[in-house]
mmCIF file of C-alpha atoms in Angstrom:
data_model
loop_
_atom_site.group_PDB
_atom_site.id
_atom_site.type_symbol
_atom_site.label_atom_id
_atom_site.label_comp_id
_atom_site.label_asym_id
_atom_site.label_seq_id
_atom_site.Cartn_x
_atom_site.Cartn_y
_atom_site.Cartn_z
ATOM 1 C CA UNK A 1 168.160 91.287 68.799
ATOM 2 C CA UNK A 2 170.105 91.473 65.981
ATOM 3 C CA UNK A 3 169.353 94.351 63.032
ATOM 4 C CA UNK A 4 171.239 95.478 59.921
ATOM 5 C CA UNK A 5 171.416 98.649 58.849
ATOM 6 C CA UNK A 6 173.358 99.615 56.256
ATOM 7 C CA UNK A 7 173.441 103.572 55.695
ATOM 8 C CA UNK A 8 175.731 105.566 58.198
ATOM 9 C CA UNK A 9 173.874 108.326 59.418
ATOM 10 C CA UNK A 10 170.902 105.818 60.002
ATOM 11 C CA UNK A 11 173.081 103.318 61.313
ATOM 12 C CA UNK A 12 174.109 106.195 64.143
ATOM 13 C CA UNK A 13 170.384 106.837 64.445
ATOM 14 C CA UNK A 14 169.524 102.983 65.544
ATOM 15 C CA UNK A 15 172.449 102.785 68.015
ATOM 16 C CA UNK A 16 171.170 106.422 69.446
ATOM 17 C CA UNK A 17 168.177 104.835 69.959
ATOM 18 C CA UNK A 18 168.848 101.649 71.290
ATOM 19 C CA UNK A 19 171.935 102.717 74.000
ATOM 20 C CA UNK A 20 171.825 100.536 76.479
ATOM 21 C CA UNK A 21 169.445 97.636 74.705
ATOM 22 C CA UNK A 22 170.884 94.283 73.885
ATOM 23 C CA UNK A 23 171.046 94.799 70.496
ATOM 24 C CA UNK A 24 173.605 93.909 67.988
ATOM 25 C CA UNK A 25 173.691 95.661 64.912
ATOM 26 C CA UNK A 26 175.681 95.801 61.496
ATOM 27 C CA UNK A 27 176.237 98.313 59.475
ATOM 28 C CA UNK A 28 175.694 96.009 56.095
ATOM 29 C CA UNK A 29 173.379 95.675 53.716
ATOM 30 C CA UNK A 30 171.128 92.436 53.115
ATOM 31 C CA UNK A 31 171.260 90.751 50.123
ATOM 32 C CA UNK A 32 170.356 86.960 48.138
ATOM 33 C CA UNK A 33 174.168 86.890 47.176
ATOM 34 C CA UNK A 34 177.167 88.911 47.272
ATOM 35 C CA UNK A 35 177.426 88.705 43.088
ATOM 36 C CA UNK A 36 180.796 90.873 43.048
ATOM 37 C CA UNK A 37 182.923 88.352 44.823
ATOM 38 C CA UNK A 38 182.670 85.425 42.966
ATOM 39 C CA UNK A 39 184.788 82.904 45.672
ATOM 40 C CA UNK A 40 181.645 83.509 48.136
ATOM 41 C CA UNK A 41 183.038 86.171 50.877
ATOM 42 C CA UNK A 42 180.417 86.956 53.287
ATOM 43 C CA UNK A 43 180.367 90.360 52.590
ATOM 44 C CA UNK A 44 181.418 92.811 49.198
ATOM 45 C CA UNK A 45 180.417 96.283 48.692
ATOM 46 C CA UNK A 46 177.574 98.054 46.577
ATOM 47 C CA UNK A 47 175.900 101.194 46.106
ATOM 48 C CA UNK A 48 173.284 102.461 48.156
ATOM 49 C CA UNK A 49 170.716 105.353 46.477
ATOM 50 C CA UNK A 50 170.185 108.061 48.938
ATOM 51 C CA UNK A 51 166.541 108.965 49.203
ATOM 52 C CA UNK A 52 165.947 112.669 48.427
ATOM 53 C CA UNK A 53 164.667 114.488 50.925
ATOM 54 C CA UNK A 54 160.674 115.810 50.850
ATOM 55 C CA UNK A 55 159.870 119.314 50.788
ATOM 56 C CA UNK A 56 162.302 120.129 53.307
ATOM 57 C CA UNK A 57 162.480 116.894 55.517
ATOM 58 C CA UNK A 58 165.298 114.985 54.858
ATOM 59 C CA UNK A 59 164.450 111.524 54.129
ATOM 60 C CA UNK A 60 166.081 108.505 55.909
ATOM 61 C CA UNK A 61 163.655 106.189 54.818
ATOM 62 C CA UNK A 62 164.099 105.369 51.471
ATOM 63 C CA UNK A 63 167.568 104.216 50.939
ATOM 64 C CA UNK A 64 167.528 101.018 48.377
ATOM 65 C CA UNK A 65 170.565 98.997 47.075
ATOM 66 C CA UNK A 66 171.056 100.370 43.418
ATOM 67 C CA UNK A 67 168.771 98.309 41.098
ATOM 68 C CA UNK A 68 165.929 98.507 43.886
ATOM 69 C CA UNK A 69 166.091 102.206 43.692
ATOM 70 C CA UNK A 70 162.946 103.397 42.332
ATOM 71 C CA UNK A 71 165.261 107.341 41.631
ATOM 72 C CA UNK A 72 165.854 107.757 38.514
ATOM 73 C CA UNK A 73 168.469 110.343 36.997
ATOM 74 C CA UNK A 74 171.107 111.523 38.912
ATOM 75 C CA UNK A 75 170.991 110.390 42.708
ATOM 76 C CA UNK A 76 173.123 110.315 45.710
ATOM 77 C CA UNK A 77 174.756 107.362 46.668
ATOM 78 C CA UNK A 78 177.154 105.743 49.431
ATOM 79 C CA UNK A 79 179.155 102.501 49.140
ATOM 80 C CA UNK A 80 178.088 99.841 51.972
ATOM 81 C CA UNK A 81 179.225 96.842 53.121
ATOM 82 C CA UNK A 82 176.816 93.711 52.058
ATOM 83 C CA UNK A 83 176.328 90.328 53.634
ATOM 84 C CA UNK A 84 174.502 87.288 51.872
ATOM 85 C CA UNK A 85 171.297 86.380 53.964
ATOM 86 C CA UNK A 86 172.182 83.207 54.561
ATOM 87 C CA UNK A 87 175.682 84.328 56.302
ATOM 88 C CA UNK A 88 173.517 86.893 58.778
ATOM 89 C CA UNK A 89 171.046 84.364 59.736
ATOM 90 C CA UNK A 90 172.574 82.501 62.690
ATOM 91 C CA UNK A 91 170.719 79.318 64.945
ATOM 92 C CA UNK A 92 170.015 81.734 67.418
ATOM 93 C CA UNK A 93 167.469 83.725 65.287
ATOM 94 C CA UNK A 94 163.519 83.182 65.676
ATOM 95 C CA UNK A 95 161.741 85.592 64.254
ATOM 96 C CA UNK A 96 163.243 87.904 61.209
ATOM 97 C CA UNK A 97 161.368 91.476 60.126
ATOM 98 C CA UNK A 98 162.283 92.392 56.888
ATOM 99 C CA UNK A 99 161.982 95.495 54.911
ATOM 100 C CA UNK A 100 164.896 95.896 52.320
ATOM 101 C CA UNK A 101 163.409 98.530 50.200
ATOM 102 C CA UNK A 102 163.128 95.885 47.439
ATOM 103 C CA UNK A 103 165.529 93.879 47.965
ATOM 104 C CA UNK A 104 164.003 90.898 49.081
ATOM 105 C CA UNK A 105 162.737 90.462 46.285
ATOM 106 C CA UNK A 106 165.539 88.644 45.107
ATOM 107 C CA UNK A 107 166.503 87.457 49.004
ATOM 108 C CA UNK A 108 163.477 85.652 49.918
ATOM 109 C CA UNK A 109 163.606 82.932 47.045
ATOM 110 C CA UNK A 110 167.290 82.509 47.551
ATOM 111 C CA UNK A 111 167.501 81.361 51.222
ATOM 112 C CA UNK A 112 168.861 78.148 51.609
ATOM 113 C CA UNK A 113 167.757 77.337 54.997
ATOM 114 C CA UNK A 114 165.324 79.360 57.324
ATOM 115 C CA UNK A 115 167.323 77.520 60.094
ATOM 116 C CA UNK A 116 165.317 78.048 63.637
ATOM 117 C CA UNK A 117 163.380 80.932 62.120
ATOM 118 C CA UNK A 118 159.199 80.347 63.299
ATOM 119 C CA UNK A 119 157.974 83.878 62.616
ATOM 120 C CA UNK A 120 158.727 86.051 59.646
ATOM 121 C CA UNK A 121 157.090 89.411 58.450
ATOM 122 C CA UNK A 122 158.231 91.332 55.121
ATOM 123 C CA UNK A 123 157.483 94.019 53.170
ATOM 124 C CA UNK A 124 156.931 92.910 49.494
ATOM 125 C CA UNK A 125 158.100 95.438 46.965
ATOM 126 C CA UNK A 126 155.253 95.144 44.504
ATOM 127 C CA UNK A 127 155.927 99.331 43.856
ATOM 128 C CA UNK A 128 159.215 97.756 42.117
ATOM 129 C CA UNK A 129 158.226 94.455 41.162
ATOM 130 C CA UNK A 130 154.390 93.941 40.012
ATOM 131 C CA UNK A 131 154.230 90.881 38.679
ATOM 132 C CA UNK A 132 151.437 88.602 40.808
ATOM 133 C CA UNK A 133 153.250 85.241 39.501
ATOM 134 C CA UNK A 134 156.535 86.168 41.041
ATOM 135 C CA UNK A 135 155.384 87.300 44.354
ATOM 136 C CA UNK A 136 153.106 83.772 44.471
ATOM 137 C CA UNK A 137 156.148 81.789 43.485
ATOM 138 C CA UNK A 138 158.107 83.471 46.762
ATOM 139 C CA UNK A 139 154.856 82.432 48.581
ATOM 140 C CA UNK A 140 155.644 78.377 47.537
ATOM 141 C CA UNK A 141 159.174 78.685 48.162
ATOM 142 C CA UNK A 142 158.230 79.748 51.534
ATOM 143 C CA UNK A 143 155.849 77.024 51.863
ATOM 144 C CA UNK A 144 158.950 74.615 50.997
ATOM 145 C CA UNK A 145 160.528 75.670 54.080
ATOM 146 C CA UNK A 146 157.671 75.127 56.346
ATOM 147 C CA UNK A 147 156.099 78.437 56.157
ATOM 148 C CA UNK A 148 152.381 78.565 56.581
ATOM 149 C CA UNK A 149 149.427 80.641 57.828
ATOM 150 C CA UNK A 150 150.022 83.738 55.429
ATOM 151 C CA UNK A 151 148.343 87.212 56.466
ATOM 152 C CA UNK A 152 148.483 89.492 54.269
ATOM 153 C CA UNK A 153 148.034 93.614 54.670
ATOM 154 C CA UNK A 154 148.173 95.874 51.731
ATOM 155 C CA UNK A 155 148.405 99.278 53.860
ATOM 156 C CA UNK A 156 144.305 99.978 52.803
ATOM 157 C CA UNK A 157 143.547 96.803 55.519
ATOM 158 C CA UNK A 158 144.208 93.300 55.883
ATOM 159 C CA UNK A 159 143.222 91.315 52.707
ATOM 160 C CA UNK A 160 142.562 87.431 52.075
ATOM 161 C CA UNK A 161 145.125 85.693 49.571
ATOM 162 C CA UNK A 162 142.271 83.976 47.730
ATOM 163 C CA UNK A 163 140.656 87.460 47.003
ATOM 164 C CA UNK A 164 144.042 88.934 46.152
ATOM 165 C CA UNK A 165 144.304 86.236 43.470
ATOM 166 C CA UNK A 166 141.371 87.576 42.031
ATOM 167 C CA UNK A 167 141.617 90.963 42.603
ATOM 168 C CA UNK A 168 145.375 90.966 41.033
ATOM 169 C CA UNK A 169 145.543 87.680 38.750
ATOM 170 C CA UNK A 170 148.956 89.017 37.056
ATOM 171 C CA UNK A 171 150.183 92.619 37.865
ATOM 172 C CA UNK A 172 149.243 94.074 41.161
ATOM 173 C CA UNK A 173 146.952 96.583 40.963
ATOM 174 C CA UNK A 174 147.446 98.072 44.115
ATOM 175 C CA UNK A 175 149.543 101.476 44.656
ATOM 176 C CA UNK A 176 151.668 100.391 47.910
ATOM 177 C CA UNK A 177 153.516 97.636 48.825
ATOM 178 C CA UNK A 178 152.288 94.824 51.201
ATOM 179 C CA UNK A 179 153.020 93.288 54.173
ATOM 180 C CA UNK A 180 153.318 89.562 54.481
ATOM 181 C CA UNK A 181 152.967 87.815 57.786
ATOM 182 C CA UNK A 182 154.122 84.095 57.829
ATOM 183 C CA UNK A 183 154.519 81.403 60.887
ATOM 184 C CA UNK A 184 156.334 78.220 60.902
ATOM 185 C CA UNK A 185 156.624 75.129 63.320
ATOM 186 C CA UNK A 186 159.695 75.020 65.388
ATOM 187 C CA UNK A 187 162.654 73.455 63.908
ATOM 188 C CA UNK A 188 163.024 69.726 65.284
#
């Protein structure tokens, strides 16, 4: 297994939790392309928005890259390492479970190759990004690589694509984001 994590105190939290599993995990952040390095390193630097904590419980779940953050005003935040998509996803990889905290919005269209990937779930950021046409264009793109069979599950229960093109025919209408289940044949 290989995971990414890229805040510290979380990143201390995963290994915690997975001593003595065979996983291998980096302390980056995900993203389409590392824009601040324009001869194409594999990795750069950007700032990560440190969710605010709850009514007393401090929040480790909300961390977003910068322009994902949906804070607004003054916020915490700690530079992280990032790493293009493409350069994390390696032959070896089957199945990929993403939730970037918006994010893939932008990472999902940019892949170049899926490489040996046959199963992919991801959370869709429609709380940051509401437009219907964009989130169906990321559906044909994913269909260009082979993806098919989409589930979808908008956290109220699993919903049918042809009634979510009725139900949201431009801006989602919903109040959470979705999950999007996709399968694809093995590579040849």
């Amino acid at each position: 297994m290989v995971a990414y994590e890229p805040h510290p105190e979380n990143a201390d939290l995963y290994r915690a939790n997975t001593r003595g599993l065979p996983v291998d995990l980096h302390q980056v952040a995900l993203v389409a392309h590392n824009r601040s390095d324009p001869a194409g390193a594999s990795t750069a630097t950007a700032a990560l928005v440190v969710g605010k904590d709850y009514q007393g419980v401090k929040n480790t779940w909300r961390h977003a890259l910068a322009p994902y953050s949906h804070y607004k005003g003054a916020v915490e935040t700690v530079e992280v390492q990032t790493r293009s998509f493409d350069d994390a996803l390696t032959d070896d990889i089957t199945f990929v479970k993403m939730d970037c905290e918006g994010a893939e919005l932008d990472i999902l269209p940019a892949v170049q190759s899926w490489r040996n990937v046959e199963r992919l779930v991801f959370e869709y950021s429609f709380t940051k990004r509401r437009d219907m046409p964009a989130f169906w264009d990321t559906l044909a793109t994913l269909r260009e690589h082979g993806f098919h069979r989409f589930a979808f599950k908008d956290f109220t229960g699993e919903v049918d694509a042809s009634a979510w093109r009725h139900k949201h025919p431009s801006l989602w209408q919903g109040s959470t984001d979705a999950l999007v289940f996709c399968l694809r044949e093995p590579a040849p």
